[in-house]
Amino acid sequence: MKATIIERIEDKLYQNRYLVDTGRPHIAVRPHLSPSPNLLALTQICPAKCYELNEIGQVAIVSDGCLECGTCRVLCEASGDIEWNYPRGGFGVLFKFG
Amino acid sequence: MTKSKFDAIVIGAGMSGNAAAYSMASRGLKVLQLERGEHPGSKNVQGAILYANMLGAIIPNFRDDAPLERHLVEQRFWLMDDSSHTGVHYRSDDFNELKPNRYTIIRAQFDKWFSSKVREAGGTVLCETTATKLARDQSGRVIGVYTDREGGVILADVVVLAEGVNGLLGTRAGLRDMPKPEHVALAVKEMHFLPEEVIAERFGLTDGEGCVIEAGGTISRGMAGLGFLYTNKESISVGIGCLVSGLAANMENPYRLLDAFKQHPSIRPLLAGSEIKEYAAHLIPEGGFKAIPQLFGNGWVVVGDAAQLNNAVHREGSNLAMTSGLMAGEAIFQIKSRGGLMTKRNLSLYKGMLDKSFVMQDLMKHKDLPSLLHTDSHNFFMTYPTLISQAAQNFVRVDGAPKINGEKATAAAFINARSRWGLISDAVRSAVSWR
Ligand SMILES: Cc1cc2nc3c(=O)[nH]c(=O)nc-3n(C[C@H](O)[C@H](O)[C@H](O)COP(=O)(O)OP(=O)(O)OC[C@H]3O[C@@H](n4cnc5c(N)ncnc54)[C@H](O)[C@@H]3O)c2cc1C
Ligand code: SF4
């Protein structure tokens, strides 16, 4: 038997504690016409599914559920595809266990 | 912030930062430690196995009050294909010793405890404070840091960069490169809660005993990666990590990999009925010896994950972090106490200590393994696990056919999949990089 129950990422993130710094996102995507391969990869590999493709084929970010892992930074900061910072001290994800 | 100058500023209150801050504060240095989390540990993720010797070298009586979950008596290594696992289990009552060698821990709790020791030793710990930039004089020497709090630069003789694998300060200042996608693994992890008795029963444990499982094979879908399952007192940490380069090339989704791992017929019964209370993600430095950056310069040293001091082969990181932090602290104390300045030349003492320790020697030993696994990941994580499972099944299954048929089938499967030359070359290269 190979049943796979796909859990939704929203349900996973819902377990976590966050202190969102409203109006001050810590990651920004550079405006682009079509995404680079690495930027496109983020829509799949970001563990919090922060990156999504919009209707016109561009990559957009909503960083509220961000786990601050740095994967997108490692892939896309050097090329300038994204701008990455830590949230201000105390804000962002607050692991209860880690 | 006060205008006074510190002997040292430590960036980060993880394993390496706490070790460095504690070792300096307890020797009477004036230490400021900055941590961006709400409290130490609130940003940190680990499996997590704690190695007692390395912590004991810093705080000998840690067992009196450190938050420890279980001491490990059993380790399982599983090679998995989609429906099976072939395992090596090692269990010994020797690990039920007076001072156990390894424990499971929960980082958010452990880091808080470790940090309380820094405060007790007289260090100043400032949480909810992100260091934003290094301050340097005209010669380039590091003289302090800026933070996201009010006030200007905070000055110190030396800055200890204990900022973890994703450290911004050192990379932005050009002191080291940003980690490459093939040198870091992305790990995702969940905390599954179950009653203590249920965990004990499922894993055959009594009292404070613990068991851990490390699993490789088709679960990482041909990418270099590993799954893990660690028993805590009332919870199980379960996760999987794969190289970022592999995930990007294959457009794989890490939480789907984790879900598939949890659904594997060998794992699912161990987690049945549990309540999930957290989902986390973190990078692990896996570049090994060849990815280690410059470790010291005028007015600064770098320790722990920020310096890629992580032994991916043995799944050790926190102990290398603690040991490098301790050595950086000791080196700084020694330089200070003989009236020396925190120059590059003097701080090379830290590197000298590290070179002599297990940290550099272990990383040196496995220096070729990361690139081998990276370039040959499909064979190591797809082909071999599947073949080994078939071989085991051929051996075990009793079906009335002569045994020789099964053995021939096994040999043929290996050669078909990899060719004789491929098998020999993989074996030789693995042996050489392991030696
Ligand atoms: C899933 C997983 C499983 C692991 N399992 C094990 C295991 O079983 N055993 C083991 O030994 N190792 C394990 N490791 C590795 C281990 O966690 C690391 O090697 C160790 O935590 C490194 O310690 P560190 O102090 O260098 O970095 P970290 O523990 O990451 O600490 C860095 C600290 O710096 C802070 N910080 C960063 N930038 C700033 C800034 N600008 N201003 C203020 N604060 C800042 C962060 O908030 C953080 O507290 C695992 C890692 C992961 C991700
Ligand atoms: S840091 Fe990690 S969780 Fe946050 S957006 Fe980037 S990849 Fe996603």
Coordinates of C-alpha atoms and ligand atoms in Angstrom, one line a residue:
Chain A
M1 CA 0.0 0.0 0.0
K2 CA 1.5 3.3 -1.0
A3 CA -1.0 5.9 0.2
T4 CA 0.4 9.4 0.3
I5 CA -1.5 12.0 2.2
I6 CA -0.1 15.3 1.0
E7 CA -0.3 17.7 3.9
R8 CA -0.8 21.4 2.9
I9 CA 2.1 23.7 3.6
E10 CA -0.4 26.2 5.2
D11 CA -1.3 23.5 7.8
K12 CA 2.4 23.0 8.6
L13 CA 3.2 26.7 9.0
Y14 CA 0.0 27.1 11.1
Q15 CA 1.8 25.2 13.9
N16 CA 4.5 27.8 14.1
R17 CA 4.8 31.0 16.1
Y18 CA 5.6 34.2 14.2
L19 CA 5.9 37.8 15.0
V20 CA 5.4 39.5 11.6
D21 CA 7.0 42.9 11.2
T22 CA 4.0 44.4 9.4
G23 CA 4.8 46.5 6.4
R24 CA 8.6 45.6 6.5
P25 CA 9.2 42.5 4.5
H26 CA 12.7 41.3 4.9
I27 CA 13.1 39.8 1.4
A28 CA 12.3 41.5 -1.9
V29 CA 12.3 40.1 -5.5
R30 CA 13.9 42.4 -8.1
P31 CA 11.4 43.4 -10.8
H32 CA 11.8 41.2 -13.8
L33 CA 10.1 40.3 -17.1
S34 CA 10.8 36.6 -16.9
P35 CA 12.4 34.7 -14.0
S36 CA 15.9 33.2 -14.1
P37 CA 16.1 29.4 -13.6
N38 CA 17.2 29.8 -10.0
L39 CA 14.4 32.3 -9.2
L40 CA 11.9 29.9 -10.8
A41 CA 13.3 27.1 -8.7
L42 CA 12.4 28.9 -5.5
T43 CA 8.7 28.5 -6.3
Q44 CA 9.4 24.7 -5.7
I45 CA 12.2 24.6 -3.2
C46 CA 11.4 27.3 -0.6
P47 CA 10.3 25.2 2.4
A48 CA 7.6 27.7 3.3
K49 CA 6.3 28.2 -0.2
C50 CA 6.9 32.0 0.1
Y51 CA 7.6 32.3 -3.7
E52 CA 4.8 31.9 -6.2
L53 CA 4.4 32.5 -9.9
N54 CA 1.8 35.2 -10.6
E55 CA -0.6 35.4 -13.6
I56 CA 1.9 37.0 -15.8
G57 CA 4.7 34.5 -15.3
Q58 CA 6.7 36.5 -12.8
V59 CA 7.9 35.3 -9.4
A60 CA 6.5 37.2 -6.4
I61 CA 7.2 36.7 -2.6
V62 CA 5.1 36.9 0.5
S63 CA 7.6 36.5 3.3
D64 CA 5.2 36.2 6.2
G65 CA 5.7 32.4 6.6
C66 CA 9.4 32.5 6.0
L67 CA 11.5 30.1 8.1
E68 CA 14.6 32.2 7.6
C69 CA 16.6 29.3 6.3
G70 CA 18.6 31.3 3.8
T71 CA 18.1 28.9 0.8
C72 CA 16.8 31.6 -1.5
R73 CA 19.7 33.8 -0.4
V74 CA 22.2 31.2 -1.3
L75 CA 20.6 30.6 -4.7
C76 CA 19.6 34.1 -5.8
E77 CA 21.3 36.9 -3.8
A78 CA 24.6 36.9 -5.8
S79 CA 22.8 37.4 -9.1
G80 CA 20.7 40.2 -7.7
D81 CA 17.5 38.3 -8.3
I82 CA 16.5 38.9 -4.7
E83 CA 17.5 41.2 -1.8
W84 CA 17.8 39.3 1.5
N85 CA 17.9 40.5 5.1
Y86 CA 17.1 39.2 8.5
P87 CA 13.9 40.5 10.0
R88 CA 14.5 43.2 12.7
G89 CA 15.6 41.7 16.0
G90 CA 12.8 39.8 17.8
F91 CA 10.6 39.6 14.6
G92 CA 10.1 36.7 12.3
V93 CA 9.8 33.0 13.1
L94 CA 10.0 32.1 16.8
F95 CA 10.8 28.4 17.1
K96 CA 9.3 26.8 20.2
F97 CA 11.5 23.7 19.8
G98 CA 13.9 24.3 16.9
Chain B
M1 CA 24.0 51.3 24.4
T2 CA 26.9 52.5 26.6
K3 CA 29.9 54.1 25.0
S4 CA 32.3 51.8 26.8
K5 CA 34.4 49.4 24.8
F6 CA 34.2 45.7 25.2
D7 CA 37.1 43.2 25.1
A8 CA 35.0 41.1 22.7
I9 CA 31.6 41.2 20.9
V10 CA 30.1 37.8 20.0
I11 CA 27.6 37.7 17.2
G12 CA 25.0 35.0 17.8
A13 CA 24.0 32.9 20.8
G14 CA 24.0 29.5 19.2
M15 CA 26.4 26.6 20.0
S16 CA 29.6 28.4 18.9
G17 CA 28.7 31.8 20.2
N18 CA 27.7 30.6 23.6
A19 CA 30.9 28.5 23.9
A20 CA 33.0 31.6 22.9
A21 CA 31.2 34.0 25.2
Y22 CA 31.2 31.7 28.1
S23 CA 34.9 30.9 27.8
M24 CA 35.8 34.6 27.7
A25 CA 33.3 35.8 30.3
S26 CA 34.3 33.1 32.8
R27 CA 37.9 34.2 32.5
G28 CA 37.0 37.7 33.4
L29 CA 36.9 39.4 29.9
K30 CA 34.3 42.0 29.2
V31 CA 32.0 40.4 26.7
L32 CA 28.9 41.6 24.8
Q33 CA 26.9 39.0 23.0
L34 CA 24.2 39.9 20.4
E35 CA 21.4 37.6 19.4
R36 CA 18.7 38.5 16.9
G37 CA 16.1 36.0 18.3
E38 CA 13.6 36.7 21.0
H39 CA 15.7 34.5 23.2
P40 CA 18.7 32.4 22.4
G41 CA 17.5 29.3 20.4
S42 CA 14.4 30.8 19.0
K43 CA 16.0 31.0 15.6
N44 CA 17.9 27.7 15.8
V45 CA 17.1 24.3 14.4
Q46 CA 19.0 21.0 15.0
G47 CA 18.3 17.2 14.9
A48 CA 19.5 17.2 17.6
I49 CA 22.3 15.1 19.1
L50 CA 24.5 16.7 21.7
Y51 CA 28.0 15.4 22.2
A52 CA 28.8 15.4 25.9
N53 CA 32.6 15.5 25.8
M54 CA 32.7 18.8 23.9
L55 CA 30.2 20.5 26.2
G56 CA 31.9 19.0 29.2
A57 CA 35.1 20.7 28.2
I58 CA 33.3 24.0 28.6
I59 CA 30.8 23.3 31.5
P60 CA 32.0 20.1 33.2
N61 CA 28.9 19.7 35.4
F62 CA 26.3 20.5 32.7
R63 CA 24.4 17.3 33.6
D64 CA 23.2 19.0 36.8
D65 CA 20.8 21.4 35.1
A66 CA 21.1 21.3 31.3
P67 CA 17.8 20.4 29.5
L68 CA 18.7 16.9 28.2
E69 CA 16.1 14.7 26.6
R70 CA 17.4 11.1 26.3
H71 CA 20.9 9.5 26.4
L72 CA 21.5 7.4 23.3
V73 CA 21.8 3.7 23.6
E74 CA 20.9 2.7 20.0
Q75 CA 21.8 3.9 16.6
R76 CA 20.2 2.6 13.4
F77 CA 21.5 3.2 9.9
W78 CA 18.9 2.5 7.2
L79 CA 19.3 2.1 3.5
M80 CA 15.9 2.6 2.0
D81 CA 14.2 2.0 -1.3
D82 CA 10.5 2.8 -1.7
S83 CA 9.1 -0.1 0.2
S84 CA 11.9 -1.5 2.3
H85 CA 14.9 -0.7 4.5
T86 CA 18.1 -2.6 5.0
G87 CA 19.5 -1.7 8.4
V88 CA 22.5 -1.9 10.6
H89 CA 21.5 -1.4 14.3
Y90 CA 24.0 -0.8 17.0
R91 CA 22.8 -1.0 20.6
S92 CA 24.9 -1.3 23.7
D93 CA 24.2 -1.3 27.4
D94 CA 27.7 0.3 27.7
F95 CA 26.0 3.6 26.8
N96 CA 24.0 3.4 30.0
E97 CA 27.1 4.8 31.8
L98 CA 27.3 7.2 34.6
K99 CA 28.2 10.0 32.3
P100 CA 26.6 9.2 29.0
N101 CA 28.4 10.2 25.7
R102 CA 25.5 11.5 23.6
Y103 CA 22.1 13.0 24.3
T104 CA 19.1 14.3 22.3
I105 CA 18.3 17.9 23.0
I106 CA 15.8 20.5 21.9
R107 CA 17.7 23.6 20.7
A108 CA 15.2 26.3 21.8
Q109 CA 15.5 25.0 25.3
F110 CA 19.2 24.1 25.3
D111 CA 20.4 27.4 23.9
K112 CA 18.4 29.3 26.5
W113 CA 20.1 27.3 29.2
F114 CA 23.6 27.7 27.7
S115 CA 23.0 31.4 27.5
S116 CA 22.0 31.6 31.1
K117 CA 25.5 30.3 31.9
V118 CA 27.1 33.1 29.9
R119 CA 25.1 35.6 32.0
E120 CA 26.1 33.9 35.2
A121 CA 29.7 34.1 34.2
G122 CA 29.3 37.9 33.8
G123 CA 28.7 38.3 30.0
T124 CA 26.2 40.8 28.7
V125 CA 23.6 39.2 26.5
L126 CA 21.4 41.4 24.3
C127 CA 18.6 39.6 22.6
E128 CA 16.2 40.9 19.9
T129 CA 19.1 42.7 18.5
T130 CA 20.4 42.0 15.0
A131 CA 23.9 43.1 14.2
T132 CA 23.7 44.8 10.8
K133 CA 27.2 45.7 9.8
L134 CA 30.8 45.4 11.0
A135 CA 32.6 48.7 11.8
R136 CA 36.1 49.0 10.4
D137 CA 38.8 51.6 10.6
Q138 CA 40.7 53.0 7.6
S139 CA 43.1 50.1 7.6
G140 CA 40.2 47.6 7.4
R141 CA 40.6 46.4 10.9
V142 CA 37.3 45.4 12.5
I143 CA 36.6 47.6 15.5
G144 CA 33.0 46.9 16.4
V145 CA 29.5 46.5 15.0
Y146 CA 26.3 48.4 14.2
T147 CA 23.0 47.0 15.2
D148 CA 19.3 47.6 14.4
R149 CA 18.9 49.3 17.8
E150 CA 19.2 53.0 18.5
G151 CA 22.7 54.3 18.9
G152 CA 25.9 54.1 16.8
V153 CA 28.7 51.7 16.7
I154 CA 29.6 49.5 19.6
L155 CA 33.3 49.1 19.9
A156 CA 35.4 46.1 20.9
D157 CA 39.0 44.8 20.5
V158 CA 37.7 41.8 18.6
V159 CA 34.5 40.5 17.1
V160 CA 33.7 36.8 17.2
L161 CA 31.5 35.9 14.2
A162 CA 29.3 33.0 15.5
E163 CA 26.5 33.9 13.2
G164 CA 25.8 30.5 11.8
V165 CA 25.7 29.1 8.2
N166 CA 23.6 32.0 6.9
G167 CA 25.8 34.7 8.5
L168 CA 25.4 38.0 6.7
L169 CA 28.0 40.1 8.5
G170 CA 31.1 38.3 7.4
T171 CA 30.0 37.7 3.9
R172 CA 28.8 41.2 3.3
A173 CA 32.2 42.6 4.7
G174 CA 34.0 40.3 2.2
L175 CA 35.7 38.3 4.9
R176 CA 34.4 35.1 3.4
D177 CA 32.3 34.0 0.5
M178 CA 28.6 33.2 0.6
P179 CA 28.1 29.4 0.8
K180 CA 27.6 27.8 -2.6
P181 CA 24.4 25.8 -3.3
E182 CA 26.5 22.6 -3.6
H183 CA 28.0 23.3 -0.2
V184 CA 24.9 23.6 1.9
A185 CA 22.0 21.2 2.5
L186 CA 18.5 22.4 3.3
A187 CA 16.9 20.4 6.1
V188 CA 13.2 20.4 6.9
K189 CA 12.1 19.0 10.2
E190 CA 9.0 18.4 12.3
M191 CA 8.4 17.8 15.9
H192 CA 5.9 14.9 16.5
F193 CA 4.6 14.6 20.1
L194 CA 3.7 11.2 21.7
P195 CA 3.4 10.1 25.3
E196 CA 6.7 9.1 26.8
E197 CA 5.6 5.4 27.3
V198 CA 4.6 5.1 23.7
I199 CA 8.0 6.2 22.5
A200 CA 9.7 3.9 24.9
E201 CA 7.6 1.0 23.8
R202 CA 8.0 1.6 20.0
F203 CA 11.7 1.8 20.2
G204 CA 12.3 -0.7 23.0
L205 CA 13.6 1.9 25.5
T206 CA 13.5 2.2 29.3
D207 CA 14.1 5.1 31.6
G208 CA 16.0 7.9 29.9
E209 CA 17.3 5.8 27.0
G210 CA 17.1 7.0 23.4
C211 CA 17.4 5.7 19.9
V212 CA 18.2 7.5 16.6
I213 CA 17.7 6.5 13.0
E214 CA 19.8 7.9 10.1
A215 CA 18.3 7.0 6.7
G216 CA 19.6 7.3 3.1
G217 CA 18.4 6.0 -0.2
T218 CA 15.6 6.6 -2.6
I219 CA 13.9 8.9 -0.1
S220 CA 16.1 11.7 -1.5
R221 CA 15.1 10.8 -5.0
G222 CA 18.6 10.6 -6.4
M223 CA 19.8 13.8 -4.7
A224 CA 22.6 13.8 -2.1
G225 CA 20.5 13.8 1.1
L226 CA 19.7 12.0 4.4
G227 CA 16.6 11.5 6.5
F228 CA 16.7 11.3 10.3
L229 CA 14.4 10.4 13.2
Y230 CA 15.5 11.1 16.8
T231 CA 13.7 10.2 20.0
N232 CA 13.2 12.9 22.6
K233 CA 11.5 12.4 25.9
E234 CA 8.0 13.1 24.7
S235 CA 8.5 13.8 21.0
I236 CA 10.2 12.6 17.9
S237 CA 12.3 14.9 15.7
V238 CA 11.9 13.8 12.1
G239 CA 13.4 15.5 9.1
I240 CA 15.3 15.2 5.8
G241 CA 18.0 17.3 4.2
C242 CA 19.3 17.6 0.6
L243 CA 21.9 19.7 -1.0
V244 CA 20.4 23.0 -2.2
S245 CA 22.0 22.5 -5.6
G246 CA 20.2 19.2 -6.0
L247 CA 16.9 20.6 -4.9
A248 CA 17.2 23.4 -7.4
A249 CA 18.4 21.3 -10.3
N250 CA 15.5 18.8 -9.7
M251 CA 12.9 21.5 -8.7
E252 CA 12.1 19.2 -5.7
N253 CA 9.9 20.4 -3.0
P254 CA 11.4 19.7 0.5
Y255 CA 8.2 19.3 2.5
R256 CA 6.9 16.8 -0.1
L257 CA 10.2 14.9 0.4
L258 CA 9.5 15.0 4.2
D259 CA 5.9 13.9 3.8
A260 CA 7.0 11.0 1.6
F261 CA 9.7 10.0 4.2
K262 CA 7.0 10.1 7.0
Q263 CA 4.8 7.9 4.8
H264 CA 7.4 5.3 4.1
P265 CA 6.2 2.0 5.4
S266 CA 9.2 1.7 7.7
I267 CA 8.8 5.1 9.3
R268 CA 5.0 5.6 9.4
P269 CA 4.3 3.1 12.2
L270 CA 6.9 4.9 14.4
L271 CA 5.0 8.2 14.1
A272 CA 1.5 6.9 14.1
G273 CA -0.9 8.9 16.2
S274 CA 1.5 11.7 16.9
E275 CA 0.6 15.4 17.2
I276 CA 2.8 17.7 15.1
K277 CA 3.7 20.9 16.9
E278 CA 6.3 22.6 14.7
Y279 CA 7.7 22.7 11.2
A280 CA 11.2 24.2 10.8
A281 CA 13.9 24.5 8.1
H282 CA 17.6 25.3 8.3
L283 CA 20.7 25.0 6.2
I284 CA 23.6 22.7 7.1
P285 CA 27.1 23.4 5.9
E286 CA 28.3 20.4 3.9
G287 CA 31.2 21.7 1.9
G288 CA 33.7 20.1 4.3
F289 CA 37.4 20.9 4.6
K290 CA 37.7 22.5 1.1
A291 CA 35.0 25.0 1.8
I292 CA 36.5 26.4 5.1
P293 CA 37.2 30.1 4.6
Q294 CA 39.9 32.3 6.2
L295 CA 39.2 31.9 9.9
F296 CA 40.8 35.1 11.4
G297 CA 41.9 38.6 10.5
N298 CA 42.6 41.9 12.1
G299 CA 40.0 42.3 14.8
W300 CA 37.9 39.3 14.0
V301 CA 37.6 35.5 14.1
V302 CA 34.9 33.2 12.7
V303 CA 33.7 30.1 14.4
G304 CA 31.1 27.2 14.0
D305 CA 28.8 26.9 11.0
A306 CA 29.7 30.3 9.7
A307 CA 33.1 28.9 9.0
Q308 CA 31.7 25.7 7.5
L309 CA 33.1 23.7 10.5
N310 CA 30.6 20.9 10.1
N311 CA 31.2 17.2 9.6
A312 CA 28.4 16.1 7.3
V313 CA 29.7 12.5 7.1
H314 CA 29.3 11.9 10.8
R315 CA 26.4 14.3 11.3
E316 CA 28.4 16.4 13.7
G317 CA 28.1 20.1 13.9
S318 CA 27.3 21.4 17.3
N319 CA 30.4 19.9 18.8
L320 CA 32.7 21.4 16.2
A321 CA 30.9 24.7 16.8
M322 CA 31.4 24.5 20.6
T323 CA 35.0 23.5 20.3
S324 CA 35.8 26.2 17.8
G325 CA 34.0 28.8 20.0
L326 CA 35.9 27.6 23.0
M327 CA 39.3 27.8 21.2
A328 CA 38.6 31.2 19.8
G329 CA 37.7 32.4 23.4
E330 CA 40.9 30.8 24.8
A331 CA 43.1 32.3 22.1
I332 CA 41.6 35.8 22.7
F333 CA 42.1 35.4 26.4
Q334 CA 45.7 34.3 26.0
I335 CA 46.5 37.2 23.7
K336 CA 44.8 39.7 26.0
S337 CA 46.5 38.4 29.1
R338 CA 49.9 38.9 27.7
G339 CA 49.0 42.4 26.6
G340 CA 48.8 41.6 22.9
L341 CA 46.7 43.3 20.3
M342 CA 44.0 41.5 18.3
T343 CA 46.0 41.5 15.1
K344 CA 45.7 38.9 12.4
R345 CA 49.1 37.6 13.4
N346 CA 48.2 37.1 17.0
L347 CA 44.8 35.6 16.3
S348 CA 46.4 32.9 14.2
L349 CA 46.8 31.3 17.6
Y350 CA 43.1 30.3 17.2
K351 CA 43.8 28.5 13.9
G352 CA 46.8 26.8 15.4
M353 CA 44.7 25.4 18.2
L354 CA 42.0 24.3 15.8
D355 CA 44.4 22.5 13.5
K356 CA 45.7 20.4 16.4
S357 CA 42.1 19.4 17.5
F358 CA 39.7 16.8 16.2
V359 CA 37.9 19.6 14.3
M360 CA 40.4 20.1 11.5
Q361 CA 41.7 16.5 11.6
D362 CA 38.3 15.0 11.1
L363 CA 37.4 17.4 8.3
M364 CA 40.7 16.8 6.6
K365 CA 40.1 13.1 6.7
H366 CA 36.9 13.3 4.7
K367 CA 38.0 16.2 2.4
D368 CA 37.0 14.4 -0.8
L369 CA 33.7 13.0 0.2
P370 CA 31.4 16.0 -0.3
S371 CA 32.4 16.4 -4.0
L372 CA 32.1 12.6 -4.5
L373 CA 28.6 12.5 -3.2
H374 CA 27.7 15.6 -5.1
T375 CA 28.9 14.4 -8.5
D376 CA 27.8 10.8 -8.0
S377 CA 24.6 11.3 -6.1
H378 CA 22.3 9.3 -8.3
N379 CA 24.3 6.1 -7.8
F380 CA 24.7 6.5 -4.1
F381 CA 21.2 7.5 -3.4
M382 CA 19.1 5.7 -6.0
T383 CA 20.9 2.9 -7.7
Y384 CA 22.8 1.3 -4.8
P385 CA 19.9 1.4 -2.3
T386 CA 17.6 -0.2 -4.8
L387 CA 20.1 -2.9 -5.7
I388 CA 20.9 -3.7 -2.1
S389 CA 17.2 -4.0 -1.3
Q390 CA 16.8 -6.4 -4.2
A391 CA 19.9 -8.4 -3.0
A392 CA 18.5 -8.7 0.5
Q393 CA 15.2 -9.7 -0.8
N394 CA 16.7 -12.4 -3.1
F395 CA 18.6 -13.7 -0.1
V396 CA 15.6 -13.7 2.3
R397 CA 12.7 -14.8 0.1
V398 CA 12.0 -18.5 0.0
D399 CA 10.2 -19.5 -3.2
G400 CA 11.4 -23.0 -4.2
A401 CA 13.8 -21.7 -6.8
P402 CA 17.5 -22.8 -6.4
K403 CA 19.6 -20.4 -4.3
I404 CA 22.1 -20.0 -7.1
N405 CA 19.4 -18.2 -9.2
G406 CA 18.9 -15.6 -6.6
E407 CA 22.6 -14.9 -6.3
K408 CA 23.1 -14.7 -10.0
A409 CA 20.2 -12.3 -10.2
T410 CA 21.8 -10.1 -7.6
A411 CA 25.2 -10.0 -9.3
A412 CA 23.6 -9.3 -12.7
A413 CA 21.5 -6.5 -11.3
F414 CA 24.5 -4.7 -9.9
I415 CA 26.5 -5.1 -13.1
N416 CA 23.5 -4.1 -15.3
A417 CA 22.9 -1.0 -13.3
R418 CA 26.5 0.2 -13.0
S419 CA 28.8 -1.9 -15.2
R420 CA 31.7 -3.7 -13.6
W421 CA 34.0 -0.8 -14.1
G422 CA 31.5 1.6 -12.6
L423 CA 31.2 -0.5 -9.5
I424 CA 34.9 -0.8 -9.1
S425 CA 35.5 2.9 -9.6
D426 CA 32.7 3.8 -7.1
A427 CA 34.2 1.4 -4.6
V428 CA 37.7 2.7 -5.0
R429 CA 36.7 6.3 -4.9
S430 CA 34.5 5.8 -1.8
A431 CA 37.3 4.0 0.0
V432 CA 39.8 6.6 -0.8
S433 CA 37.7 9.5 0.3
W434 CA 36.7 7.7 3.4
R435 CA 40.3 6.7 4.4
Ligands
LIG1 C1 18.3 19.7 10.8 C2 19.6 19.8 11.4 C3 20.1 18.7 12.2 C4 21.3 18.8 12.8 N1 21.7 17.8 13.6 C5 22.8 17.8 14.3 C6 23.1 16.9 15.3 O1 22.3 15.9 15.5 N2 24.3 17.0 16.0 C7 25.1 18.0 15.8 O2 26.1 18.1 16.5 N3 24.9 19.0 14.9 C8 23.7 18.9 14.1 N4 23.4 19.9 13.3 C9 24.4 21.0 13.1 C10 24.3 22.1 14.2 O3 23.0 22.5 14.4 C11 25.2 23.3 13.9 O4 26.5 22.8 13.5 C12 25.3 24.2 15.1 O5 24.1 24.7 15.5 C13 26.2 25.4 14.7 O6 26.3 26.3 15.7 P1 26.6 27.8 15.5 O7 26.7 28.5 16.8 O8 27.8 27.9 14.6 O9 25.4 28.4 14.6 P2 23.9 28.5 15.1 O10 23.6 27.5 16.1 O11 23.1 28.5 13.8 O12 23.8 29.9 15.8 C14 23.9 31.2 15.1 C15 23.2 32.2 15.9 O13 23.6 33.5 15.5 C16 22.4 34.3 15.5 N5 22.6 35.4 14.5 C17 22.9 35.2 13.2 N6 23.2 36.4 12.6 C18 23.0 37.4 13.6 C19 23.1 38.8 13.6 N7 23.4 39.5 12.5 N8 22.9 39.4 14.7 C20 22.5 38.8 15.9 N9 22.4 37.4 15.9 C21 22.7 36.7 14.8 C22 21.3 33.3 15.1 O14 20.0 33.8 15.5 C23 21.7 32.1 15.9 O15 21.3 32.1 17.2 C24 22.2 19.9 12.6 C25 21.7 21.0 11.9 C26 20.5 21.0 11.3 C27 20.0 22.2 10.5
SF4_2 S1 14.7 32.1 3.7 FE1 13.9 30.0 3.3 S2 11.8 30.0 4.0 FE2 12.4 32.2 3.8 S3 11.8 32.7 1.8 FE3 13.9 32.0 1.6 S4 13.8 29.9 1.1 FE4 11.8 30.5 1.8

